[in-house]
mmCIF file of C-alpha atoms and ligand atoms in Angstrom:
data_model
loop_
_atom_site.group_PDB
_atom_site.id
_atom_site.type_symbol
_atom_site.label_atom_id
_atom_site.label_comp_id
_atom_site.label_asym_id
_atom_site.label_seq_id
_atom_site.Cartn_x
_atom_site.Cartn_y
_atom_site.Cartn_z
ATOM 1 C CA UNK A 1416 63.748 -42.681 -60.822
ATOM 2 C CA UNK A 1417 61.795 -45.632 -59.453
ATOM 3 C CA UNK A 1418 60.851 -46.492 -55.909
ATOM 4 C CA UNK A 1419 62.859 -49.689 -55.594
ATOM 5 C CA UNK A 1420 65.508 -49.892 -58.307
ATOM 6 C CA UNK A 1421 67.325 -53.207 -58.245
ATOM 7 C CA UNK A 1422 71.108 -52.788 -58.257
ATOM 8 C CA UNK A 1423 73.389 -53.979 -61.038
ATOM 9 C CA UNK A 1424 74.896 -56.608 -58.767
ATOM 10 C CA UNK A 1425 71.693 -58.588 -59.269
ATOM 11 C CA UNK A 1426 72.013 -60.881 -62.327
ATOM 12 C CA UNK A 1427 68.476 -60.004 -63.451
ATOM 13 C CA UNK A 1428 68.397 -56.357 -62.381
ATOM 14 C CA UNK A 1429 67.385 -54.989 -65.792
ATOM 15 C CA UNK A 1430 64.383 -57.309 -66.053
ATOM 16 C CA UNK A 1431 63.410 -56.502 -62.460
ATOM 17 C CA UNK A 1432 63.572 -52.796 -63.118
ATOM 18 C CA UNK A 1433 61.444 -52.808 -66.242
ATOM 19 C CA UNK A 1434 58.902 -54.987 -64.424
ATOM 20 C CA UNK A 1435 58.871 -52.623 -61.435
ATOM 21 C CA UNK A 1436 58.382 -49.712 -63.775
ATOM 22 C CA UNK A 1437 55.485 -51.445 -65.478
ATOM 23 C CA UNK A 1438 54.065 -52.224 -62.014
ATOM 24 C CA UNK A 1439 54.194 -48.552 -61.026
ATOM 25 C CA UNK A 1440 52.504 -47.627 -64.293
ATOM 26 C CA UNK A 1441 49.658 -50.066 -63.672
ATOM 27 C CA UNK A 1442 49.223 -48.868 -60.090
ATOM 28 C CA UNK A 1443 49.483 -45.141 -60.675
ATOM 29 C CA UNK A 1444 48.239 -44.490 -64.173
ATOM 30 C CA UNK A 1445 46.128 -47.434 -65.410
ATOM 31 C CA UNK A 1446 44.885 -48.172 -61.890
ATOM 32 C CA UNK A 1447 44.899 -51.914 -62.670
ATOM 33 C CA UNK A 1448 45.847 -53.491 -59.353
ATOM 34 C CA UNK A 1449 45.820 -57.050 -60.689
ATOM 35 C CA UNK A 1450 48.457 -56.191 -63.258
ATOM 36 C CA UNK A 1451 50.340 -54.199 -60.635
ATOM 37 C CA UNK A 1452 50.575 -57.272 -58.350
ATOM 38 C CA UNK A 1453 51.493 -59.551 -61.228
ATOM 39 C CA UNK A 1454 54.424 -57.354 -62.308
ATOM 40 C CA UNK A 1455 55.603 -56.869 -58.749
ATOM 41 C CA UNK A 1456 55.503 -60.569 -58.039
ATOM 42 C CA UNK A 1457 57.386 -61.361 -61.224
ATOM 43 C CA UNK A 1458 60.033 -58.753 -60.362
ATOM 44 C CA UNK A 1459 60.402 -60.235 -56.872
ATOM 45 C CA UNK A 1460 60.775 -63.751 -58.311
ATOM 46 C CA UNK A 1461 63.431 -62.668 -60.814
ATOM 47 C CA UNK A 1462 65.166 -60.600 -58.141
ATOM 48 C CA UNK A 1463 65.595 -63.714 -56.012
ATOM 49 C CA UNK A 1464 66.726 -65.911 -58.917
ATOM 50 C CA UNK A 1465 70.442 -66.670 -58.489
ATOM 51 C CA UNK A 1466 71.443 -66.782 -62.152
ATOM 52 C CA UNK A 1467 70.940 -64.659 -65.258
ATOM 53 C CA UNK A 1468 67.755 -65.581 -67.140
ATOM 54 C CA UNK A 1469 68.581 -66.311 -70.777
ATOM 55 C CA UNK A 1470 65.132 -66.554 -72.376
ATOM 56 C CA UNK A 1471 61.439 -65.995 -71.853
ATOM 57 C CA UNK A 1472 60.970 -69.757 -71.825
ATOM 58 C CA UNK A 1473 63.377 -70.127 -68.932
ATOM 59 C CA UNK A 1474 61.594 -67.350 -67.029
ATOM 60 C CA UNK A 1475 58.159 -68.889 -67.638
ATOM 61 C CA UNK A 1476 59.163 -71.889 -65.503
ATOM 62 C CA UNK A 1477 59.430 -69.621 -62.453
ATOM 63 C CA UNK A 1478 56.605 -68.814 -60.057
ATOM 64 C CA UNK A 1479 54.444 -65.890 -61.103
ATOM 65 C CA UNK A 1480 55.779 -65.551 -64.645
ATOM 66 C CA UNK A 1481 53.341 -66.300 -67.435
ATOM 67 C CA UNK A 1482 53.178 -65.894 -71.214
ATOM 68 C CA UNK A 1483 52.909 -62.111 -71.318
ATOM 69 C CA UNK A 1484 55.893 -61.435 -69.099
ATOM 70 C CA UNK A 1485 58.021 -64.111 -70.727
ATOM 71 C CA UNK A 1486 57.332 -62.465 -74.126
ATOM 72 C CA UNK A 1487 58.459 -59.138 -72.681
ATOM 73 C CA UNK A 1488 61.680 -60.758 -71.509
ATOM 74 C CA UNK A 1489 62.244 -62.086 -75.029
ATOM 75 C CA UNK A 1490 61.562 -58.659 -76.533
ATOM 76 C CA UNK A 1491 63.952 -57.038 -74.066
ATOM 77 C CA UNK A 1492 66.667 -59.616 -74.749
ATOM 78 C CA UNK A 1493 66.270 -59.181 -78.514
ATOM 79 C CA UNK A 1494 66.003 -55.373 -78.714
ATOM 80 C CA UNK A 1495 67.339 -54.044 -75.400
ATOM 81 C CA UNK A 1496 64.051 -52.219 -74.794
ATOM 82 C CA UNK A 1497 60.270 -52.569 -74.551
ATOM 83 C CA UNK A 1498 57.824 -50.855 -76.886
ATOM 84 C CA UNK A 1499 55.252 -50.621 -74.117
ATOM 85 C CA UNK A 1500 57.732 -48.839 -71.861
ATOM 86 C CA UNK A 1501 58.850 -46.490 -74.649
ATOM 87 C CA UNK A 1502 55.245 -45.414 -75.115
ATOM 88 C CA UNK A 1503 54.841 -44.918 -71.381
ATOM 89 C CA UNK A 1504 58.000 -42.794 -71.248
ATOM 90 C CA UNK A 1505 56.700 -40.522 -73.996
ATOM 91 C CA UNK A 1506 53.352 -39.996 -72.310
ATOM 92 C CA UNK A 1507 53.276 -36.615 -70.486
ATOM 93 C CA UNK A 1508 50.351 -37.662 -68.307
ATOM 94 C CA UNK A 1509 52.275 -40.678 -67.017
ATOM 95 C CA UNK A 1510 55.275 -38.511 -66.328
ATOM 96 C CA UNK A 1511 53.259 -35.953 -64.364
ATOM 97 C CA UNK A 1512 51.442 -38.599 -62.325
ATOM 98 C CA UNK A 1513 54.709 -40.378 -61.543
ATOM 99 C CA UNK A 1514 56.186 -37.141 -60.250
ATOM 100 C CA UNK A 1515 53.139 -36.045 -58.236
ATOM 101 C CA UNK A 1516 52.629 -39.455 -56.552
ATOM 102 C CA UNK A 1517 56.144 -39.303 -55.150
ATOM 103 C CA UNK A 1518 54.849 -36.834 -52.573
ATOM 104 C CA UNK A 1519 53.734 -38.773 -49.493
ATOM 105 C CA UNK A 1520 49.980 -38.509 -49.125
ATOM 106 C CA UNK A 1521 49.374 -37.921 -52.842
ATOM 107 C CA UNK A 1522 47.912 -41.118 -54.251
ATOM 108 C CA UNK A 1523 47.071 -41.877 -57.879
ATOM 109 C CA UNK A 1524 43.550 -40.434 -57.618
ATOM 110 C CA UNK A 1525 44.729 -37.106 -56.159
ATOM 111 C CA UNK A 1526 47.564 -37.001 -58.696
ATOM 112 C CA UNK A 1527 45.096 -37.457 -61.543
ATOM 113 C CA UNK A 1528 42.902 -34.673 -60.202
ATOM 114 C CA UNK A 1529 45.940 -32.391 -59.822
ATOM 115 C CA UNK A 1530 46.988 -33.284 -63.359
ATOM 116 C CA UNK A 1531 43.527 -32.349 -64.611
ATOM 117 C CA UNK A 1532 43.879 -29.001 -62.805
ATOM 118 C CA UNK A 1533 47.061 -28.412 -64.788
ATOM 119 C CA UNK A 1534 49.764 -29.400 -62.301
ATOM 120 C CA UNK A 1535 52.792 -31.114 -63.847
ATOM 121 C CA UNK A 1536 55.734 -30.640 -61.462
ATOM 122 C CA UNK A 1537 56.681 -30.444 -57.777
ATOM 123 C CA UNK A 1538 57.625 -26.780 -58.244
ATOM 124 C CA UNK A 1539 54.146 -25.947 -59.550
ATOM 125 C CA UNK A 1540 52.628 -27.642 -56.493
ATOM 126 C CA UNK A 1541 54.952 -25.766 -54.155
ATOM 127 C CA UNK A 1542 53.747 -22.487 -55.627
ATOM 128 C CA UNK A 1543 50.067 -23.417 -55.271
ATOM 129 C CA UNK A 1544 49.622 -25.880 -52.406
ATOM 130 C CA UNK A 1545 46.116 -24.652 -51.439
ATOM 131 C CA UNK A 1546 44.247 -27.817 -52.402
ATOM 132 C CA UNK A 1547 46.587 -30.111 -50.437
ATOM 133 C CA UNK A 1548 45.919 -31.738 -47.059
ATOM 134 C CA UNK A 1549 48.218 -31.228 -44.055
ATOM 135 C CA UNK A 1550 49.832 -34.628 -44.758
ATOM 136 C CA UNK A 1551 50.467 -33.736 -48.407
ATOM 137 C CA UNK A 1552 51.894 -30.320 -47.507
ATOM 138 C CA UNK A 1553 54.391 -31.929 -45.110
ATOM 139 C CA UNK A 1554 55.211 -34.447 -47.835
ATOM 140 C CA UNK A 1555 55.921 -31.551 -50.161
ATOM 141 C CA UNK A 1556 57.995 -29.721 -47.536
ATOM 142 C CA UNK A 1557 60.388 -32.686 -47.158
ATOM 143 C CA UNK A 1558 59.995 -33.993 -50.675
ATOM 144 C CA UNK A 1559 63.717 -34.121 -51.472
ATOM 145 C CA UNK A 1560 64.775 -35.675 -48.165
ATOM 146 C CA UNK A 1561 61.986 -38.274 -48.273
ATOM 147 C CA UNK A 1562 63.262 -39.414 -51.673
ATOM 148 C CA UNK A 1563 66.614 -40.328 -50.121
ATOM 149 C CA UNK A 1564 67.230 -43.832 -48.786
ATOM 150 C CA UNK A 1565 68.257 -44.216 -45.131
ATOM 151 C CA UNK A 1566 71.533 -46.067 -44.509
ATOM 152 C CA UNK A 1567 71.339 -48.924 -42.012
ATOM 153 C CA UNK A 1568 73.742 -47.259 -39.634
ATOM 154 C CA UNK A 1569 71.585 -44.145 -39.377
ATOM 155 C CA UNK A 1570 68.554 -46.300 -38.546
ATOM 156 C CA UNK A 1571 70.608 -47.922 -35.784
ATOM 157 C CA UNK A 1572 71.264 -44.486 -34.327
ATOM 158 C CA UNK A 1573 67.598 -43.516 -34.597
ATOM 159 C CA UNK A 1574 66.702 -46.845 -32.965
ATOM 160 C CA UNK A 1575 68.977 -46.102 -30.031
ATOM 161 C CA UNK A 1576 67.472 -42.649 -29.498
ATOM 162 C CA UNK A 1577 63.940 -44.009 -29.771
ATOM 163 C CA UNK A 1578 64.680 -46.698 -27.194
ATOM 164 C CA UNK A 1579 66.361 -44.310 -24.768
ATOM 165 C CA UNK A 1580 63.573 -41.746 -24.975
ATOM 166 C CA UNK A 1581 60.639 -44.176 -24.884
ATOM 167 C CA UNK A 1582 62.084 -46.359 -22.152
ATOM 168 C CA UNK A 1583 62.712 -43.323 -20.008
ATOM 169 C CA UNK A 1584 58.921 -42.865 -19.987
ATOM 170 C CA UNK A 1585 58.495 -46.513 -18.959
ATOM 171 C CA UNK A 1586 61.284 -49.079 -19.007
ATOM 172 C CA UNK A 1587 58.838 -51.884 -19.843
ATOM 173 C CA UNK A 1588 58.207 -50.593 -23.363
ATOM 174 C CA UNK A 1589 59.529 -53.016 -25.958
ATOM 175 C CA UNK A 1590 60.643 -51.402 -29.219
ATOM 176 C CA UNK A 1591 61.422 -53.161 -32.499
ATOM 177 C CA UNK A 1592 62.384 -51.620 -35.825
ATOM 178 C CA UNK A 1593 60.638 -53.645 -38.520
ATOM 179 C CA UNK A 1594 60.199 -53.123 -42.285
ATOM 180 C CA UNK A 1595 63.072 -53.466 -44.716
ATOM 181 C CA UNK A 1596 65.539 -52.775 -41.877
ATOM 182 C CA UNK A 1597 64.520 -55.928 -40.050
ATOM 183 C CA UNK A 1598 64.790 -57.808 -43.348
ATOM 184 C CA UNK A 1599 68.467 -56.890 -43.291
ATOM 185 C CA UNK A 1600 68.443 -54.327 -46.126
ATOM 186 C CA UNK A 1601 71.470 -52.034 -46.261
ATOM 187 C CA UNK A 1602 69.181 -49.025 -46.751
ATOM 188 C CA UNK A 1603 65.486 -48.319 -46.190
ATOM 189 C CA UNK A 1604 62.791 -45.912 -47.291
ATOM 190 C CA UNK A 1605 61.583 -45.156 -43.772
ATOM 191 C CA UNK A 1606 61.823 -46.246 -40.134
ATOM 192 C CA UNK A 1607 59.050 -48.675 -39.147
ATOM 193 C CA UNK A 1608 58.819 -48.826 -35.389
ATOM 194 C CA UNK A 1609 56.705 -51.274 -33.411
ATOM 195 C CA UNK A 1610 56.065 -50.623 -29.739
ATOM 196 C CA UNK A 1611 54.359 -52.772 -27.142
ATOM 197 C CA UNK A 1612 53.934 -52.807 -23.394
ATOM 198 C CA UNK A 1613 53.174 -55.856 -21.199
ATOM 199 C CA UNK A 1614 50.379 -54.040 -19.359
ATOM 200 C CA UNK A 1615 48.553 -53.129 -22.537
ATOM 201 C CA UNK A 1616 46.625 -56.062 -23.984
ATOM 202 C CA UNK A 1617 43.859 -56.391 -26.576
ATOM 203 C CA UNK A 1618 41.105 -56.775 -23.981
ATOM 204 C CA UNK A 1619 41.809 -53.139 -23.111
ATOM 205 C CA UNK A 1620 41.674 -51.897 -26.703
ATOM 206 C CA UNK A 1621 37.945 -51.840 -27.286
ATOM 207 C CA UNK A 1622 37.119 -50.063 -24.068
ATOM 208 C CA UNK A 1623 35.757 -46.574 -24.427
ATOM 209 C CA UNK A 1624 38.679 -44.955 -22.587
ATOM 210 C CA UNK A 1625 41.076 -43.174 -24.861
ATOM 211 C CA UNK A 1626 44.552 -44.624 -24.726
ATOM 212 C CA UNK A 1627 47.051 -41.803 -24.133
ATOM 213 C CA UNK A 1628 50.180 -43.984 -24.453
ATOM 214 C CA UNK A 1629 51.108 -43.203 -28.044
ATOM 215 C CA UNK A 1630 50.360 -39.485 -27.713
ATOM 216 C CA UNK A 1631 52.656 -39.317 -24.669
ATOM 217 C CA UNK A 1632 55.402 -41.075 -26.588
ATOM 218 C CA UNK A 1633 55.047 -38.811 -29.625
ATOM 219 C CA UNK A 1634 55.058 -35.773 -27.371
ATOM 220 C CA UNK A 1635 58.291 -36.884 -25.688
ATOM 221 C CA UNK A 1636 59.962 -37.591 -29.035
ATOM 222 C CA UNK A 1637 58.851 -34.186 -30.309
ATOM 223 C CA UNK A 1638 60.122 -32.354 -27.219
ATOM 224 C CA UNK A 1639 63.453 -34.154 -27.679
ATOM 225 C CA UNK A 1640 63.498 -32.802 -31.256
ATOM 226 C CA UNK A 1641 63.728 -36.268 -32.805
ATOM 227 C CA UNK A 1642 60.229 -35.949 -34.307
ATOM 228 C CA UNK A 1643 59.934 -32.660 -36.173
ATOM 229 C CA UNK A 1644 56.557 -33.008 -37.928
ATOM 230 C CA UNK A 1645 53.419 -35.135 -37.744
ATOM 231 C CA UNK A 1646 51.608 -36.393 -40.828
ATOM 232 C CA UNK A 1647 48.939 -38.212 -38.818
ATOM 233 C CA UNK A 1648 48.455 -39.396 -35.255
ATOM 234 C CA UNK A 1649 45.838 -41.818 -33.961
ATOM 235 C CA UNK A 1650 45.673 -43.975 -30.836
ATOM 236 C CA UNK A 1651 47.781 -46.760 -32.300
ATOM 237 C CA UNK A 1652 49.411 -45.273 -35.405
ATOM 238 C CA UNK A 1653 51.741 -42.383 -35.975
ATOM 239 C CA UNK A 1654 53.158 -41.203 -39.289
ATOM 240 C CA UNK A 1655 55.621 -38.377 -39.346
ATOM 241 C CA UNK A 1656 59.048 -36.909 -39.898
ATOM 242 C CA UNK A 1657 62.134 -37.336 -37.739
ATOM 243 C CA UNK A 1658 65.744 -36.232 -37.845
ATOM 244 C CA UNK A 1659 68.837 -37.240 -35.877
ATOM 245 C CA UNK A 1660 70.212 -33.695 -36.080
ATOM 246 C CA UNK A 1661 70.486 -30.858 -38.586
ATOM 247 C CA UNK A 1662 73.394 -32.627 -40.307
ATOM 248 C CA UNK A 1663 71.080 -35.464 -41.361
ATOM 249 C CA UNK A 1664 68.184 -35.492 -43.832
ATOM 250 C CA UNK A 1665 64.614 -35.548 -42.543
ATOM 251 C CA UNK A 1666 63.320 -39.133 -42.475
ATOM 252 C CA UNK A 1667 59.897 -40.741 -42.614
ATOM 253 C CA UNK A 1668 59.033 -42.375 -39.307
ATOM 254 C CA UNK A 1669 56.117 -44.781 -38.806
ATOM 255 C CA UNK A 1670 55.188 -45.922 -35.312
ATOM 256 C CA UNK A 1671 52.615 -48.515 -34.320
ATOM 257 C CA UNK A 1672 51.554 -49.266 -30.776
ATOM 258 C CA UNK A 1673 50.382 -52.842 -30.561
ATOM 259 C CA UNK A 1674 48.748 -54.842 -27.739
ATOM 260 C CA UNK A 1675 51.136 -57.261 -26.046
ATOM 261 C CA UNK A 1676 49.179 -60.364 -27.042
ATOM 262 C CA UNK A 1677 49.192 -59.277 -30.708
ATOM 263 C CA UNK A 1678 52.873 -58.425 -30.854
ATOM 264 C CA UNK A 1679 54.005 -61.360 -33.001
ATOM 265 C CA UNK A 1680 51.294 -61.028 -35.640
ATOM 266 C CA UNK A 1681 52.114 -57.338 -35.727
ATOM 267 C CA UNK A 1682 55.860 -57.896 -36.058
ATOM 268 C CA UNK A 1683 55.278 -60.390 -38.835
ATOM 269 C CA UNK A 1684 53.062 -57.954 -40.720
ATOM 270 C CA UNK A 1685 55.254 -54.897 -40.181
ATOM 271 C CA UNK A 1686 58.412 -56.766 -41.237
ATOM 272 C CA UNK A 1687 56.941 -57.649 -44.626
ATOM 273 C CA UNK A 1688 57.721 -57.537 -47.394
ATOM 274 C CA UNK A 1689 54.259 -56.617 -48.665
ATOM 275 C CA UNK A 1690 54.558 -59.350 -51.302
ATOM 276 C CA UNK A 1691 55.665 -61.865 -48.670
ATOM 277 C CA UNK A 1692 52.683 -60.913 -46.476
ATOM 278 C CA UNK A 1693 50.256 -61.489 -49.329
ATOM 279 C CA UNK A 1694 51.760 -64.894 -50.104
ATOM 280 C CA UNK A 1695 51.736 -65.936 -46.465
ATOM 281 C CA UNK A 1696 48.149 -64.787 -45.920
ATOM 282 C CA UNK A 1697 47.020 -66.709 -48.999
ATOM 283 C CA UNK A 1698 48.759 -69.801 -47.619
ATOM 284 C CA UNK A 1699 47.022 -69.301 -44.271
ATOM 285 C CA UNK A 1700 43.638 -69.268 -46.010
ATOM 286 C CA UNK A 1701 44.493 -72.509 -47.856
ATOM 287 C CA UNK A 1702 45.232 -74.051 -44.470
ATOM 288 C CA UNK A 1703 41.934 -72.862 -43.018
ATOM 289 C CA UNK A 1704 43.173 -69.796 -41.129
ATOM 290 C CA UNK A 1705 42.876 -66.066 -41.442
ATOM 291 C CA UNK A 1706 45.985 -64.022 -40.686
ATOM 292 C CA UNK A 1707 46.277 -60.253 -40.330
ATOM 293 C CA UNK A 1708 48.401 -57.733 -38.437
ATOM 294 C CA UNK A 1709 46.458 -58.453 -35.237
ATOM 295 C CA UNK A 1710 45.675 -62.150 -34.997
ATOM 296 C CA UNK A 1711 45.736 -65.645 -36.438
ATOM 297 C CA UNK A 1712 42.282 -67.212 -36.309
ATOM 298 C CA UNK A 1713 40.947 -70.554 -37.523
ATOM 299 C CA UNK A 1714 38.255 -70.374 -40.206
ATOM 300 C CA UNK A 1715 35.197 -72.469 -39.362
ATOM 301 C CA UNK A 1716 33.408 -74.580 -41.991
ATOM 302 C CA UNK A 1717 31.196 -71.574 -42.744
ATOM 303 C CA UNK A 1718 34.240 -69.362 -43.268
ATOM 304 C CA UNK A 1719 33.629 -67.403 -40.076
ATOM 305 C CA UNK A 1720 36.843 -66.736 -38.098
ATOM 306 C CA UNK A 1721 37.033 -68.249 -34.599
ATOM 307 C CA UNK A 1722 38.824 -66.973 -31.512
ATOM 308 C CA UNK A 1723 42.441 -65.794 -31.930
ATOM 309 C CA UNK A 1724 45.069 -68.482 -31.428
ATOM 310 C CA UNK A 1725 47.548 -67.779 -28.638
ATOM 311 C CA UNK A 1726 50.888 -66.950 -30.215
ATOM 312 C CA UNK A 1727 54.188 -66.782 -28.322
ATOM 313 C CA UNK A 1728 56.664 -66.265 -31.153
ATOM 314 C CA UNK A 1729 56.842 -65.490 -34.861
ATOM 315 C CA UNK A 1730 57.731 -69.154 -35.485
ATOM 316 C CA UNK A 1731 54.388 -70.156 -33.911
ATOM 317 C CA UNK A 1732 52.506 -68.455 -36.722
ATOM 318 C CA UNK A 1733 54.456 -70.339 -39.396
ATOM 319 C CA UNK A 1734 53.960 -73.621 -37.496
ATOM 320 C CA UNK A 1735 50.198 -73.219 -37.135
ATOM 321 C CA UNK A 1736 49.662 -72.689 -40.840
ATOM 322 C CA UNK A 1737 52.277 -75.295 -41.770
ATOM 323 C CA UNK A 1738 54.465 -72.848 -43.673
ATOM 324 C CA UNK A 1739 58.242 -73.338 -43.595
ATOM 325 C CA UNK A 1740 59.817 -70.757 -41.290
ATOM 326 C CA UNK A 1741 61.614 -67.928 -43.003
ATOM 327 C CA UNK A 1742 64.026 -65.615 -41.239
ATOM 328 C CA UNK A 1743 63.310 -61.909 -41.829
ATOM 329 C CA UNK A 1744 66.230 -61.717 -44.311
ATOM 330 C CA UNK A 1745 64.500 -64.374 -46.408
ATOM 331 C CA UNK A 1746 61.218 -62.480 -46.613
ATOM 332 C CA UNK A 1747 62.237 -60.018 -49.290
ATOM 333 C CA UNK A 1748 60.082 -61.592 -52.014
HETATM 334 N N1 LIG B 1151 52.871 -53.560 -45.502
HETATM 335 C C1 LIG B 1151 52.023 -54.453 -46.158
HETATM 336 N N2 LIG B 1151 51.196 -53.990 -47.150
HETATM 337 C C2 LIG B 1151 51.204 -52.696 -47.504
HETATM 338 C C3 LIG B 1151 52.063 -51.781 -46.852
HETATM 339 C C4 LIG B 1151 52.884 -52.251 -45.855
HETATM 340 O O1 LIG B 1151 52.012 -55.633 -45.855
HETATM 341 N N3 LIG B 1151 50.399 -52.263 -48.473
HETATM 342 C C5 LIG B 1151 53.773 -54.072 -44.460
HETATM 343 C C6 LIG B 1151 54.913 -54.822 -45.106
HETATM 344 C C7 LIG B 1151 56.004 -53.807 -45.155
HETATM 345 C C8 LIG B 1151 55.769 -53.048 -43.860
HETATM 346 O O2 LIG B 1151 54.353 -53.004 -43.726
HETATM 347 O O3 LIG B 1151 57.275 -54.408 -45.208
HETATM 348 C C9 LIG B 1151 56.391 -51.678 -43.831
HETATM 349 O O4 LIG B 1151 55.925 -50.919 -44.937
HETATM 350 P P1 LIG B 1151 56.904 -49.973 -45.746
HETATM 351 O O5 LIG B 1151 56.073 -49.279 -46.769
HETATM 352 O O6 LIG B 1151 57.678 -49.123 -44.804
HETATM 353 O O7 LIG B 1151 57.847 -50.985 -46.566
HETATM 354 P P2 LIG B 1151 59.293 -51.573 -46.290
HETATM 355 O O8 LIG B 1151 59.799 -51.198 -44.937
HETATM 356 O O9 LIG B 1151 59.220 -53.037 -46.582
HETATM 357 O O10 LIG B 1151 60.234 -50.922 -47.408
HETATM 358 P P3 LIG B 1151 60.906 -49.456 -47.396
HETATM 359 O O11 LIG B 1151 62.380 -49.645 -47.248
HETATM 360 O O12 LIG B 1151 60.558 -48.868 -48.722
HETATM 361 O O13 LIG B 1151 60.310 -48.694 -46.267
HETATM 362 MG MG1 LIG B 1152 59.751 -49.248 -44.335
HETATM 363 MN MN1 LIG B 1153 56.728 -47.619 -43.386
#
């Protein structure tokens, strides 16, 4: 089972899925992040392609697909499989690492160390969780639920409860669900929530005073029994577990509190996709800007970023870096 299997309604779903599987292998087992990005990009490109690819040569003409991947497409078309993938499937170390990294908080390095200690399965971890962090233990506790995708309608219900509860603390809070949900996906892996407040701006962030806003919010959501566990909680970021009620699975909830003047850069970042963000940031650099989840800043001739540009909408960011505007639904690649 892969993280993002592409459905059979996509004309190139089988290519996408073997590329995504190779990407996961590079990320989790080989630890080659260049290859990981290359496979992911190629899968995204093929996933967006409207017609069935008929040869490696045809694929090679598309963005992000070079000789090696086009040869794999030819091999797959000719034999219905890939030797490289067959070998990966028969490798017990790969299998164990793939299983262990499905637990939130267990990355490839921890998985490798667990593997070297003899762990192979989730059940073995559940019996001996001593070496795990709090985050990893919670990940293990809700392992099965966290594997399940969240239907759009359930996110809408969670959104409504979040808004009601947070705005009853202060009606000026502005709440936006981002991530794959905002990109219009019919189901999502988690609930990515962005919160801002007009009285909280970036000039107040670097002050020494602790900002209690997020902790208050998390406390209220916990008292209301919407949040049922915390993986981590800082001044601007929360990661945890939520549940509509006992009839529903436990869901991963991410919350970010962002200064009002950084809201649009934050929304852009948190909407993704991760591949889209990378592409857009690279374009920004080509245009002489640096873009991150906080600000858009011009790069001086020495490459030093200047003062943040004032942004009043997501479209502004696209305009400044001369990148054609894309609606969230068109940011899936
Ligand atoms: N993000 C990013 N780079 C990362 C991780 C995240 O740019 N390495 C941004 C883009 C993502 C957004 O944060 O779209 C939310 O991250 P998620 O991991 O929740 O990803 P998605 O919401 O896109 O997909 P899913 O349905 O799996 O949650
Ligand atoms: Mg998400
Ligand atoms: Mn998330």
